[in-house]
Short mmCIF file of C-alpha atoms and ligand atoms in Angstrom, two decimals:
data_model
loop_
_atom_site.label_atom_id
_atom_site.label_comp_id
_atom_site.label_asym_id
_atom_site.label_seq_id
_atom_site.Cartn_x
_atom_site.Cartn_y
_atom_site.Cartn_z
CA MET A 19 -0.03 -0.09 0.14
CA ALA A 20 2.10 2.84 -1.35
CA GLN A 21 -0.32 5.59 -1.58
CA PRO A 22 0.15 7.77 1.58
CA ALA A 23 -3.13 6.71 3.46
CA PRO A 24 -3.44 7.43 6.83
CA ILE A 25 -1.82 3.24 8.84
CA ALA A 26 -5.12 1.27 8.73
CA ASP A 27 -6.73 1.87 12.48
CA ALA A 28 -5.63 5.04 12.98
CA PRO A 29 -7.94 7.58 13.15
CA ASP A 30 -8.95 9.81 10.15
CA PRO A 31 -8.22 13.42 10.06
CA THR A 32 -10.23 15.38 11.06
CA ALA A 33 -11.61 18.51 9.12
CA ALA A 34 -9.74 20.77 11.69
CA GLU A 35 -6.79 19.05 10.68
CA LEU A 36 -6.45 18.53 7.33
CA ILE A 37 -7.33 22.42 7.33
CA ALA A 38 -4.56 23.05 9.44
CA ALA A 39 -1.81 21.09 7.34
CA ARG A 40 -3.24 23.66 4.09
CA PRO A 41 -1.93 27.32 4.87
CA HIS A 42 -4.23 27.93 1.45
CA LEU A 43 -7.56 26.85 3.11
CA THR A 44 -9.38 28.21 5.89
CA MET A 45 -12.64 27.86 8.10
CA HIS A 46 -14.11 31.37 8.55
CA ALA A 47 -16.70 31.28 11.08
CA HIS A 48 -19.51 32.72 8.71
CA ASP A 49 -18.41 32.45 5.32
CA GLY A 50 -17.20 28.41 5.96
CA LEU A 51 -14.44 26.77 4.25
CA MET A 52 -12.11 29.57 2.17
CA LEU A 53 -9.53 28.85 -0.54
CA GLU A 54 -7.26 31.22 -0.53
CA GLY A 55 -9.36 34.77 0.23
CA VAL A 56 -12.44 33.29 -1.64
CA ALA A 57 -15.56 31.23 0.06
CA LEU A 58 -16.52 28.51 -1.36
CA ASN A 59 -19.64 28.20 -0.62
CA ARG A 60 -20.17 31.55 -2.99
CA ILE A 61 -18.77 29.63 -6.21
CA ALA A 62 -20.82 26.52 -5.47
CA ALA A 63 -23.95 28.96 -5.40
CA VAL A 64 -22.77 30.68 -8.58
CA VAL A 65 -21.26 27.65 -11.23
CA GLY A 66 -23.43 24.76 -9.23
CA THR A 67 -21.53 21.50 -8.38
CA PRO A 68 -19.97 19.02 -8.72
CA ALA A 69 -17.15 21.69 -9.84
CA TRP A 70 -13.18 22.06 -9.75
CA VAL A 71 -11.57 24.98 -8.11
CA TYR A 72 -7.96 26.24 -8.11
CA GLY A 73 -6.07 28.31 -5.98
CA ALA A 74 -3.82 30.16 -8.54
CA GLY A 75 -1.86 32.02 -5.32
CA THR A 76 -1.70 28.23 -4.01
CA MET A 77 0.20 27.36 -7.56
CA ARG A 78 2.30 29.88 -7.56
CA ALA A 79 3.66 29.74 -3.77
CA ARG A 80 4.46 26.32 -4.27
CA LEU A 81 6.69 27.00 -7.50
CA ALA A 82 7.95 30.08 -6.12
CA GLN A 83 8.99 27.30 -2.62
CA LEU A 84 10.95 24.95 -5.06
CA GLN A 85 12.50 27.36 -7.17
CA ALA A 86 14.60 28.90 -3.88
CA ALA A 87 15.15 25.49 -3.22
CA LEU A 88 16.81 25.09 -6.11
CA ALA A 89 18.48 28.37 -5.99
CA GLY A 90 22.37 27.98 -6.51
CA GLN A 91 22.22 25.24 -8.81
CA ASP A 92 21.74 25.29 -12.73
CA ALA A 93 18.84 23.54 -12.13
CA HIS A 94 15.52 24.53 -14.24
CA VAL A 95 11.72 24.02 -13.26
CA HIS A 96 9.94 22.10 -16.33
CA TYR A 97 5.75 21.52 -15.29
CA ALA A 98 4.50 18.56 -16.19
CA VAL A 99 1.65 19.44 -18.37
CA LYS A 100 -0.54 15.94 -17.46
CA ALA A 101 -0.91 16.65 -14.22
CA ASN A 102 -3.42 19.58 -15.10
CA ASP A 103 -3.18 20.91 -18.36
CA HIS A 104 -6.01 23.86 -17.95
CA LEU A 105 -4.67 27.04 -19.97
CA ALA A 106 -4.57 29.43 -17.11
CA VAL A 107 -2.33 27.17 -15.35
CA LEU A 108 -0.02 26.60 -17.98
CA ARG A 109 0.66 30.75 -18.42
CA LEU A 110 0.57 31.01 -14.43
CA MET A 111 4.04 28.35 -14.69
CA ALA A 112 5.44 30.12 -17.25
CA GLN A 113 4.91 33.55 -16.11
CA GLY A 114 6.51 32.10 -12.73
CA GLY A 115 9.60 30.71 -15.04
CA ALA A 116 8.68 27.29 -15.43
CA GLY A 117 8.83 25.83 -18.88
CA ALA A 118 7.24 22.45 -19.36
CA ASP A 119 7.48 18.46 -19.99
CA VAL A 120 4.63 17.26 -22.36
CA VAL A 121 3.66 14.07 -23.50
CA SER A 122 1.95 14.58 -26.87
CA GLU A 123 1.02 16.80 -29.38
CA GLY A 124 -1.88 17.55 -27.52
CA GLU A 125 -0.03 19.23 -24.43
CA LEU A 126 2.69 20.40 -26.86
CA ARG A 127 0.12 22.96 -28.79
CA ARG A 128 -1.36 23.38 -25.28
CA ALA A 129 1.47 24.77 -23.88
CA ARG A 130 2.67 26.83 -26.99
CA ALA A 131 -0.96 27.84 -27.24
CA ALA A 132 -0.33 28.83 -23.22
CA GLY A 133 2.58 31.39 -24.52
CA ILE A 134 5.59 28.73 -22.91
CA ALA A 135 8.43 29.15 -25.01
CA ALA A 136 9.47 26.52 -27.30
CA ALA A 137 12.78 26.33 -26.13
CA ASP A 138 11.24 25.86 -22.70
CA ILE A 139 9.75 22.51 -23.43
CA VAL A 140 10.83 19.16 -23.84
CA PHE A 141 8.84 16.71 -25.22
CA SER A 142 8.89 13.16 -22.73
CA GLY A 143 7.13 9.91 -23.96
CA VAL A 144 7.64 6.17 -24.78
CA GLY A 145 5.45 6.09 -27.97
CA LYS A 146 5.76 9.38 -30.48
CA SER A 147 4.14 9.63 -33.53
CA ALA A 148 6.19 10.68 -36.65
CA ARG A 149 3.58 13.37 -36.64
CA GLU A 150 4.52 14.43 -33.35
CA ILE A 151 8.26 14.35 -33.58
CA ARG A 152 7.73 16.69 -37.04
CA LEU A 153 5.67 19.25 -34.77
CA ALA A 154 8.86 19.53 -31.99
CA ILE A 155 11.53 19.48 -34.69
CA ALA A 156 9.41 21.91 -36.73
CA GLU A 157 8.35 24.67 -33.57
CA ASP A 158 12.61 23.89 -32.55
CA ILE A 159 11.84 22.46 -28.66
CA ALA A 160 14.46 22.27 -26.42
CA GLN A 161 14.82 18.33 -26.23
CA ILE A 162 13.02 15.44 -27.22
CA ASN A 163 13.70 12.89 -24.80
CA ILE A 164 14.19 9.27 -26.17
CA GLU A 165 13.31 6.25 -24.50
CA SER A 166 14.12 3.51 -26.61
CA PRO A 167 17.34 2.42 -29.68
CA GLU A 168 14.20 2.69 -32.11
CA GLU A 169 12.60 5.69 -31.16
CA LEU A 170 16.03 7.26 -31.68
CA GLU A 171 16.66 5.90 -34.84
CA LEU A 172 12.87 7.16 -35.35
CA VAL A 173 14.02 11.22 -34.45
CA SER A 174 17.32 10.44 -36.79
CA ALA A 175 14.87 9.59 -39.62
CA VAL A 176 12.10 12.75 -39.58
CA ALA A 177 15.08 15.18 -38.68
CA ALA A 178 17.39 14.54 -41.64
CA SER A 179 14.55 14.40 -43.95
CA LEU A 180 13.43 17.90 -42.63
CA GLY A 181 17.23 18.63 -43.01
CA ARG A 182 17.18 19.68 -39.58
CA THR A 183 19.41 18.12 -35.99
CA MET A 184 17.39 17.47 -32.95
CA ARG A 185 18.82 17.82 -29.61
CA VAL A 186 18.47 14.33 -27.84
CA VAL A 187 18.09 13.05 -24.09
CA LEU A 188 18.45 9.51 -23.54
CA ARG A 189 15.55 8.40 -20.67
CA ILE A 190 17.59 5.85 -18.97
CA ASN A 191 15.53 3.18 -17.01
CA PRO A 192 17.85 3.29 -13.68
CA ASP A 193 15.66 0.38 -12.41
CA VAL A 194 15.18 1.53 -8.58
CA ASP A 195 12.40 0.94 -7.16
CA ALA A 196 10.76 4.25 -5.91
CA GLY A 197 8.51 2.69 -3.49
CA THR A 198 4.88 4.24 -4.26
CA HIS A 199 1.91 2.94 -5.93
CA ALA A 200 2.73 0.02 -9.14
CA LYS A 201 0.12 1.77 -11.73
CA ILE A 202 2.95 4.94 -11.02
CA THR A 203 6.06 3.28 -10.61
CA THR A 204 8.35 4.15 -14.05
CA GLY A 205 11.48 3.37 -12.75
CA LYS A 206 12.27 -0.04 -12.93
CA ALA A 207 13.51 -2.53 -15.32
CA ASP A 208 10.54 -3.74 -15.75
CA ASN A 209 8.35 -0.82 -16.62
CA LYS A 210 8.37 -0.16 -20.43
CA PHE A 211 9.97 3.38 -20.04
CA GLY A 212 13.42 4.13 -21.03
CA ILE A 213 16.00 2.82 -22.56
CA ALA A 214 18.31 -0.34 -19.42
CA HIS A 215 20.75 1.88 -17.96
CA GLY A 216 23.37 -1.36 -19.14
CA ASP A 217 22.69 -0.10 -22.50
CA ALA A 218 23.07 3.38 -22.54
CA PRO A 219 26.31 3.48 -23.46
CA ALA A 220 26.15 1.97 -27.18
CA VAL A 221 22.81 4.29 -27.28
CA TYR A 222 24.52 7.23 -27.07
CA ALA A 223 27.28 6.12 -29.34
CA ARG A 224 25.10 5.35 -32.09
CA ALA A 225 23.00 9.15 -31.43
CA ALA A 226 26.45 10.72 -31.92
CA ALA A 227 26.85 9.13 -34.87
CA LEU A 228 23.63 9.24 -36.37
CA PRO A 229 22.13 12.54 -38.57
CA GLY A 230 19.70 14.47 -37.40
CA VAL A 231 20.17 13.90 -34.02
CA GLU A 232 22.53 15.53 -31.40
CA PRO A 233 22.38 13.45 -28.11
CA VAL A 234 22.87 16.17 -25.28
CA GLY A 235 22.37 14.89 -21.94
CA LEU A 236 19.77 12.48 -20.05
CA ALA A 237 16.73 11.67 -18.19
CA LEU A 238 14.76 9.87 -16.08
CA HIS A 239 11.93 9.78 -13.93
CA ILE A 240 11.61 6.57 -11.52
CA GLY A 241 7.51 7.71 -10.47
CA SER A 242 5.09 9.38 -8.67
CA GLN A 243 3.94 10.25 -5.28
CA ILE A 244 7.21 9.75 -4.41
CA LEU A 245 7.98 10.82 -0.75
CA SER A 246 11.50 9.48 0.33
CA MET A 247 14.59 10.65 -1.56
CA ALA A 248 16.07 7.45 -1.15
CA PRO A 249 14.95 6.60 -4.91
CA TYR A 250 16.79 9.85 -6.22
CA ARG A 251 19.50 9.03 -4.35
CA ALA A 252 19.88 6.16 -6.23
CA ALA A 253 19.24 6.67 -9.15
CA TYR A 254 20.49 10.00 -9.33
CA ALA A 255 23.96 8.85 -7.92
CA ARG A 256 23.62 5.96 -11.16
CA THR A 257 22.92 8.51 -13.57
CA ALA A 258 25.97 10.50 -12.40
CA ASP A 259 28.23 7.47 -12.83
CA LEU A 260 27.00 7.08 -16.05
CA VAL A 261 27.62 10.67 -17.12
CA HIS A 262 31.07 9.96 -16.14
CA ALA A 263 31.33 7.29 -18.29
CA LEU A 264 30.13 9.00 -20.93
CA ARG A 265 32.83 10.98 -21.05
CA ASP A 266 35.30 9.61 -20.27
CA ALA A 267 33.88 7.82 -24.08
CA GLY A 268 34.64 10.72 -25.60
CA HIS A 269 30.35 12.00 -25.31
CA THR A 270 29.03 15.63 -24.36
CA VAL A 271 26.86 15.14 -22.05
CA ASP A 272 25.58 18.55 -21.15
CA ARG A 273 22.07 18.32 -19.24
CA VAL A 274 20.84 15.97 -17.08
CA ASP A 275 16.82 15.70 -16.64
CA CYS A 276 15.98 14.71 -13.48
CA GLY A 277 12.29 14.15 -13.63
CA GLY A 278 9.55 14.52 -11.29
CA GLY A 279 7.56 12.50 -8.99
CA LEU A 280 7.65 14.65 -5.27
CA GLY A 281 4.62 13.49 -3.47
CA ILE A 282 2.34 15.76 -1.63
CA GLY A 283 0.71 15.24 2.19
CA TYR A 284 -3.06 13.53 0.92
CA GLY A 285 -3.64 13.10 4.92
CA ASP A 286 -2.39 15.39 7.68
CA GLU A 287 1.08 14.35 6.69
CA PRO A 288 3.50 16.29 4.83
CA GLY A 289 4.94 16.23 1.55
CA ALA A 290 8.20 15.41 -0.20
CA SER A 291 10.36 18.25 0.90
CA VAL A 292 11.85 19.96 -1.77
CA GLU A 293 14.60 21.11 -0.22
CA ALA A 294 15.64 17.63 0.61
CA PHE A 295 14.93 17.00 -2.65
CA ALA A 296 17.49 20.30 -3.23
CA GLY A 297 19.75 18.71 -1.53
CA ALA A 298 19.60 14.86 -3.34
CA LEU A 299 20.34 17.06 -6.65
CA ARG A 300 23.49 18.62 -5.39
CA ALA A 301 24.47 15.64 -3.76
CA SER A 302 24.67 13.96 -6.97
CA PHE A 303 25.33 16.79 -9.98
CA SER A 304 26.98 19.67 -7.96
CA ASN A 305 30.15 18.71 -9.52
CA LEU A 306 29.17 18.20 -12.59
CA GLY A 307 29.13 21.27 -14.74
CA VAL A 308 25.43 19.98 -15.53
CA ARG A 309 22.44 22.25 -16.17
CA LEU A 310 19.64 20.14 -14.77
CA MET A 311 16.23 20.05 -15.56
CA VAL A 312 13.40 19.10 -13.04
CA GLU A 313 9.87 18.19 -14.14
CA PRO A 314 7.05 17.97 -11.35
CA GLY A 315 3.11 17.76 -11.75
CA ARG A 316 2.08 16.81 -8.77
CA TRP A 317 3.71 18.66 -6.15
CA LEU A 318 2.91 21.91 -7.75
CA VAL A 319 -0.59 21.85 -8.21
CA GLY A 320 -1.91 18.72 -6.73
CA PRO A 321 -2.85 20.93 -3.36
CA ALA A 322 -3.97 23.74 -4.83
CA GLY A 323 -6.87 22.35 -6.45
CA LEU A 324 -10.57 20.57 -4.73
CA LEU A 325 -13.43 19.43 -6.29
CA LEU A 326 -16.78 20.57 -4.52
CA ALA A 327 -19.81 18.35 -4.71
CA GLU A 328 -22.91 18.03 -2.70
CA THR A 329 -24.76 15.33 -0.91
CA LEU A 330 -27.56 14.20 -3.22
CA ILE A 331 -28.93 11.43 -0.56
CA THR A 332 -27.29 9.76 2.63
CA LYS A 333 -28.42 5.32 2.75
CA GLY A 334 -28.02 2.77 5.43
CA THR A 335 -27.33 3.35 9.22
CA PRO A 336 -23.59 3.07 10.78
CA ALA A 337 -24.79 0.28 12.42
CA THR A 338 -24.96 -2.18 8.70
CA ARG A 339 -23.40 0.26 6.38
CA ARG A 340 -23.90 4.16 5.87
CA PHE A 341 -23.50 5.92 2.11
CA VAL A 342 -23.20 9.03 1.68
CA VAL A 343 -24.08 9.94 -2.16
CA LEU A 344 -22.42 12.71 -3.94
CA ASP A 345 -23.27 14.22 -7.35
CA ALA A 346 -19.83 13.91 -8.63
CA ALA A 347 -18.78 10.92 -9.12
CA MET A 348 -15.64 8.60 -10.24
CA ASN A 349 -15.83 9.84 -14.02
CA ASP A 350 -15.00 13.33 -12.21
CA LEU A 351 -12.47 12.13 -9.79
CA MET A 352 -10.69 8.50 -11.30
CA ARG A 353 -7.71 8.79 -8.68
CA PRO A 354 -9.78 6.89 -5.61
CA ALA A 355 -11.19 4.11 -8.07
CA MET A 356 -8.17 3.67 -10.00
CA TYR A 357 -5.16 4.26 -7.44
CA ASP A 358 -7.20 3.72 -4.25
CA ALA A 359 -5.89 7.19 -3.35
CA TYR A 360 -6.61 8.74 -0.37
CA HIS A 361 -8.69 12.43 -0.74
CA GLY A 362 -9.40 14.29 2.59
CA ILE A 363 -13.41 15.24 2.22
CA VAL A 364 -14.01 18.63 4.32
CA PRO A 365 -17.71 19.99 4.97
CA LEU A 366 -17.84 23.42 3.30
CA ASP A 367 -19.91 24.76 6.04
CA PRO A 368 -18.73 25.40 9.54
CA ALA A 369 -21.51 23.78 11.46
CA ASP A 370 -21.38 20.49 9.67
CA ALA A 371 -17.43 20.42 10.05
CA THR A 372 -17.50 20.78 13.63
CA GLY A 373 -21.22 18.32 13.73
CA PRO A 374 -21.40 14.77 15.34
CA VAL A 375 -18.88 12.38 14.01
CA GLU A 376 -19.86 9.12 11.64
CA ILE A 377 -18.28 6.13 9.47
CA ALA A 378 -19.38 6.37 6.17
CA ASP A 379 -18.88 5.58 2.50
CA ILE A 380 -18.42 8.25 0.51
CA VAL A 381 -19.49 7.91 -3.03
CA GLY A 382 -20.52 8.61 -6.27
CA PRO A 383 -23.80 8.18 -8.35
CA ILE A 384 -22.81 6.09 -10.57
CA CYS A 385 -23.16 2.44 -11.15
CA GLU A 386 -19.73 0.43 -10.40
CA THR A 387 -19.00 -0.66 -7.11
CA GLY A 388 -15.76 1.45 -7.97
CA ASP A 389 -17.21 4.86 -8.32
CA SER A 390 -16.30 5.50 -4.61
CA PHE A 391 -14.08 8.10 -2.79
CA ALA A 392 -13.51 6.92 0.68
CA ARG A 393 -14.46 3.73 2.55
CA ASP A 394 -15.56 3.85 6.09
CA ARG A 395 -14.35 7.64 6.62
CA ALA A 396 -14.77 9.58 9.86
CA LEU A 397 -16.66 12.32 8.68
CA PRO A 398 -19.31 14.71 10.55
CA CYS A 399 -22.58 13.79 9.52
CA LEU A 400 -23.63 15.21 5.92
CA ALA A 401 -27.42 16.06 5.55
CA PRO A 402 -28.42 15.72 1.61
CA GLY A 403 -27.58 19.78 0.23
CA ALA A 404 -24.39 19.75 2.67
CA ARG A 405 -21.51 20.69 0.00
CA VAL A 406 -18.24 19.02 0.92
CA ALA A 407 -14.40 20.08 -0.93
CA ILE A 408 -12.99 16.90 -2.16
CA LEU A 409 -9.24 18.27 -1.44
CA ASP A 410 -5.42 17.93 -3.01
CA ALA A 411 -7.40 17.54 -6.52
CA GLY A 412 -5.32 19.75 -8.63
CA ALA A 413 -3.39 17.03 -10.03
CA TYR A 414 -4.51 13.97 -12.01
CA GLY A 415 -7.72 15.26 -11.61
CA ALA A 416 -9.76 17.42 -14.29
CA VAL A 417 -6.99 15.68 -16.86
CA MET A 418 -7.95 12.14 -15.87
CA SER A 419 -12.21 13.08 -16.45
CA SER A 420 -14.29 11.25 -18.52
CA THR A 421 -18.15 11.44 -19.60
CA TYR A 422 -18.99 8.00 -18.80
CA ASN A 423 -22.53 7.52 -17.75
CA ALA A 424 -22.89 10.66 -20.04
CA ARG A 425 -22.26 12.88 -17.55
CA PRO A 426 -20.74 16.58 -18.84
CA LEU A 427 -17.68 17.80 -18.41
CA LEU A 428 -17.36 20.03 -14.69
CA PRO A 429 -16.63 23.64 -15.10
CA ILE A 430 -13.00 25.14 -13.48
CA VAL A 431 -12.71 28.04 -11.46
CA MET A 432 -9.60 29.93 -10.74
CA VAL A 433 -9.57 31.55 -7.41
CA ASP A 434 -6.94 34.15 -7.40
CA GLY A 435 -6.38 35.98 -3.70
CA ASP A 436 -9.93 37.20 -3.36
CA ARG A 437 -10.76 37.19 -6.75
CA TRP A 438 -11.86 34.88 -8.62
CA ALA A 439 -13.43 33.79 -12.51
CA VAL A 440 -14.54 30.78 -14.06
CA VAL A 441 -11.94 29.36 -16.16
CA ARG A 442 -14.49 26.47 -18.04
CA ASP A 443 -17.77 26.17 -18.64
CA ARG A 444 -19.97 23.21 -17.58
CA GLN A 445 -20.27 21.00 -20.85
CA LEU A 446 -23.36 21.23 -22.28
CA HIS A 447 -25.52 17.92 -22.47
CA GLU A 448 -25.26 18.55 -26.51
CA ASP A 449 -21.74 18.24 -26.57
CA LEU A 450 -21.28 15.03 -25.68
CA TRP A 451 -22.39 13.57 -28.45
CA ALA A 452 -21.86 17.08 -30.77
CA GLY A 453 -19.71 14.82 -33.14
CA GLU A 454 -21.35 11.87 -33.26
CA ARG A 455 -23.16 10.73 -36.58
CA ILE A 456 -25.72 8.33 -37.28
CA PRO A 457 -24.98 5.75 -40.23
CA ASP A 458 -27.11 7.20 -43.70
CA PHE A 459 -28.10 4.03 -44.01
CA PHE A 460 -30.00 3.21 -40.50
CA PRO A 461 -33.49 3.19 -41.06
CA SER A 462 -34.84 6.38 -40.01
C1 LIG B 503 4.20 12.15 -15.26
C2 LIG B 503 5.62 12.77 -15.30
C3 LIG B 503 5.94 14.25 -14.82
C4 LIG B 503 5.97 14.14 -13.17
O1 LIG B 503 5.30 13.55 -12.28
P1 LIG B 503 5.15 13.83 -11.00
O2 LIG B 503 4.67 12.74 -10.38
O3 LIG B 503 3.32 14.33 -11.34
O4 LIG B 503 5.88 14.90 -10.68
C5 LIG B 503 7.78 14.35 -14.98
N1 LIG B 503 8.27 13.64 -16.31
C6 LIG B 503 7.80 12.23 -16.76
C7 LIG B 503 8.68 11.59 -17.77
C8 LIG B 503 6.29 11.99 -16.36
O5 LIG B 503 5.83 10.79 -17.09
#
C-alpha cells in the first residue's frame, strides 16, 4: 500500500487537522471553508456542483518555493503538463519562470497556446508518432527525450528528412524502485519506460553517429507520489556515474533531466521536502557542470485544487453501512477508483465541519462499486444538500475525467487571492454527442 493513506486503524484526520495542514485553506466562522480569500460556498452557489476550484496563489507559491530550494544550482523547472493542463495553469507556470514537460501533440500545442516558449519545452513519452516528432522539430523545442533505440532511429530519420538536427537526451531506466504505487512506478527494469541502464553507452554512441540528432544528455523519471528521498538518491547516483562513463568515452553530456515524482501529503502528513530534493540533486550532480531540469507535476498543483460536491442523499445506518452519495463521481475524479487514493473530505459549512462524526462510505452516483471516494471514513454527518470539498484534486483530477454515464465535464474556477473567475464552462449535454453521427443507411 504505497499511497500515503493513514495507517490502517489510525483515526482519519479531522476536518480541522486537514485544514491546519494546508495554508491555503481556512474555515471562516461565517463564510465557511475558504480557498485563499474566497468562500467556496459562494462559488458553489454561482456555478453549481460538482465543480473544480484551483488556487492560483497556491500554485504560484509552490513554484516559488521549489525554485527557492533549487537556487544556487543550474536547475530549471519544467512543469509536467499532464498533471493539470488548463491554459490558465500553464500561463501561471510560464509567468513564474517554468518551462513545460509534454507527452503529446495536444500538450505541446496547449503549452504553446498558453505562452510557454518552445525553447522551454521538453517532450517525454514512450511512444511518439512521426507527426508529433515533426511538430517538435518544427517548433524547435528544447529537446526530445528518447525512450528507446527504435525511437532514436525514428527521430533521426524524421529530422534528417527535414534537413534539421534535433537535440535529444536519452531517458535511462535506472532500475530503482520508487516505493510508490505499482501503477505509477516507472523506473524499474520491467517498466515500459526508458533505455536499460546497461544499454546507455551503446545507444549514446549510436546517437552521436546518426544524422539529424545531437545527444546532449540524459533523462530519468522513476515514478510519481514519491515521499522518500532514498530512491532519488539511488537513481541520481547511478545517473551521475553514467555521465562520467559517457564523458570518458568522449561524449558530450551537458544536461540531465531529473524527472518529477515529488509526492504530496493527502492526509495531514507532510509531502516531499523540496529542500531535501534539492539536496539530493546537489549530492549527485553539483560537481558535474551539467544543466539540470526537474519535471514535477503533482507537487506544484495537487494541493491547490479542490473538487466541490453536494450530498444528494444518504442511506443506511452506521450499524450496517452508511453511504453518503455525492453529485461528483469517479468519472470526475478517478484517483480513488484507479489508485485506491486517499483524498481528504471537508464540509464547506462550519456547522457541518464541527458536527458529530460518523463512519460512512462517501460514494458517487455511477453504477459501479468502484465509484467511491472514501470507505469507512470518519466524517461529520452530512445531510442531503450539504456541500463538501474533496481536497488535493489539482493534479491528475480534471485531466483524467471522462464523460462516463453521459456526465458532462465540470466547470473550472480559478481563485487568485480574493478574486475568482470561471475558466471553463460546464459542458453542455448536447456537446457530449456533438461529433457523433447515425449512419445514413440506418432506417430513420
Ligand atoms: C508524469 C511525469 C512527470 C510528472 O510526475 P509527477 O509525479 O506529477 O511529478 C514528470 N516527468 C515525466 C517523464 C512523467 O511521465
